Coordinates of C-alpha atoms in Angstrom, one line a residue:
X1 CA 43.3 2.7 38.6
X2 CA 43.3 6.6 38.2
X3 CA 45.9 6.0 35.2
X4 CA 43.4 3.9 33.5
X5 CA 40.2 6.0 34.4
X6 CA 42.3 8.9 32.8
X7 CA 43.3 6.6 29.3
X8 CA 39.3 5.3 29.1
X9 CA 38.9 8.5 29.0
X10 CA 41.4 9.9 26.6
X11 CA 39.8 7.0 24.1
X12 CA 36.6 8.0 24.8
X13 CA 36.8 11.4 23.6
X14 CA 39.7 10.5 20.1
X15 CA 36.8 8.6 19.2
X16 CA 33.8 10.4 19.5
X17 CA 32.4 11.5 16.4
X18 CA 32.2 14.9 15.1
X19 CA 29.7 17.7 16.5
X20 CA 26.6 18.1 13.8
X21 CA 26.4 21.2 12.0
X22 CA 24.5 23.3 14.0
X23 CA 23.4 25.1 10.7
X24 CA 23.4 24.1 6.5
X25 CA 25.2 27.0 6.3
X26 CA 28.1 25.3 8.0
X27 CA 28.2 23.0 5.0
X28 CA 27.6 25.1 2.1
X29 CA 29.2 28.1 0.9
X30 CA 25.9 30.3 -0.6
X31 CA 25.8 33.1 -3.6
X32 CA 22.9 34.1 -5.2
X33 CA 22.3 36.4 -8.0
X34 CA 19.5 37.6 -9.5
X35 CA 18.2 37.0 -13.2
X36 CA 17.2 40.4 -13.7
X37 CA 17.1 40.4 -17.5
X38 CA 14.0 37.9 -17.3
X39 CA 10.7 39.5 -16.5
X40 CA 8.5 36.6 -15.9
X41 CA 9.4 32.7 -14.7
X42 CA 11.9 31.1 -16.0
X43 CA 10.9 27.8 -18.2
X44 CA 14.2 26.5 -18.4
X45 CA 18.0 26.6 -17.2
X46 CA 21.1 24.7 -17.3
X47 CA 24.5 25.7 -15.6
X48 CA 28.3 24.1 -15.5
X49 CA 31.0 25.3 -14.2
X50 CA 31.7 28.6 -16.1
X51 CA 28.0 29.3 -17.5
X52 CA 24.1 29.6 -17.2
X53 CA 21.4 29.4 -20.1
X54 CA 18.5 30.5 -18.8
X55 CA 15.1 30.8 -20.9
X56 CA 12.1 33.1 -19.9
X57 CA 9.5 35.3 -21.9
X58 CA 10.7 35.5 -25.3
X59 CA 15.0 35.5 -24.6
X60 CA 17.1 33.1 -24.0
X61 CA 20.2 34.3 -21.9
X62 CA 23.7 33.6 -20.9
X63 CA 25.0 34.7 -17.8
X64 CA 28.7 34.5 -16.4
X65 CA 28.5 31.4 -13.2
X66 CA 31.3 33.4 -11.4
X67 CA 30.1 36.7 -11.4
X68 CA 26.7 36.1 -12.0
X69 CA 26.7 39.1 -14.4
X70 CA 24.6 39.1 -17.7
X71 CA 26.6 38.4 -20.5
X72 CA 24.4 38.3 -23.7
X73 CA 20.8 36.9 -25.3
X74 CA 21.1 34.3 -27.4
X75 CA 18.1 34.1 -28.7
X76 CA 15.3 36.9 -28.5
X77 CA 12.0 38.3 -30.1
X78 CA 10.9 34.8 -29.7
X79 CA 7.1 33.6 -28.5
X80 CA 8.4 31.1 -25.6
X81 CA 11.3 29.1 -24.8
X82 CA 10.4 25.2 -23.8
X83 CA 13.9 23.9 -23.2
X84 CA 17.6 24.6 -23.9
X85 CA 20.6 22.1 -23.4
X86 CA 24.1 22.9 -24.0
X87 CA 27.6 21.0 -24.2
X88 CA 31.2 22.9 -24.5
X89 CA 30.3 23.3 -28.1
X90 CA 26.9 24.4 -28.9
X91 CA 23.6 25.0 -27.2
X92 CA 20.4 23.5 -28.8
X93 CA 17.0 25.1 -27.5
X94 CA 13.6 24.2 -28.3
X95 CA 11.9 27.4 -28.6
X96 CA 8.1 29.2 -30.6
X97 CA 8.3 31.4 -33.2
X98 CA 4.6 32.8 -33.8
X99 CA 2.8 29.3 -33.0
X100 CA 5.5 27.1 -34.7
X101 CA 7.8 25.3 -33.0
X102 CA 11.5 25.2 -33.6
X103 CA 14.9 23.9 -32.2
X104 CA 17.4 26.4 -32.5
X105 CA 21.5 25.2 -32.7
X106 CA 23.7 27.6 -31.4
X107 CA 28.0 27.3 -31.3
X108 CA 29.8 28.0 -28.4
X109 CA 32.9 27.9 -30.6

């Protein structure tokens, strides 16, 4: 009877589920990096696996994912940025030029 206390028990504990995260850090591996090169909120932002576009005041910016460095404008001297998309190829942003507006076609090639 001991012998088969001892295998319940064995069972009992292969088939317990695992312990709960006691924190989301646990689950998540975290970086942050700042935008620095935008001085007021951003209006919009798109990332993959290599790149950020970001739009704010009157530039819109690339930024390196990995090292979360600035890498160049891509569009500046501008009145506001509404929205930017962007594919392998080319980034298209919808952006105001001195009250008009404009979408702007940019290649990544």
């Amino acid at each position: 009877q001991m012998l088969q206390q001892q295998q319940q028990q064995q069972q009992q504990q292969n088939h317990q589920p695992p312990a709960a995260p006691h924190d989301l850090a646990d689950l998540v591996r975290t970086e942050r990096f700042m935008l620095n090169q935008h001085t007021n909120a951003i209006t919009c932002f798109q990332h993959d696996g290599t790149k950020v576009v970001s739009g704010a005041d009157t530039t819109l910016k690339l930024w390196d994912v990995r090292s979360g460095r600035f890498v160049r404008d891509l569009l500046s001297n501008l009145s506001s940025v509404w929205q930017a998309r962007f594919d392998p190829q080319r980034c298209v942003a919808a952006v105001s030029r001195s009250d008009v507006t404009y979408f702007e076609l940019m290649d990544f090639s």
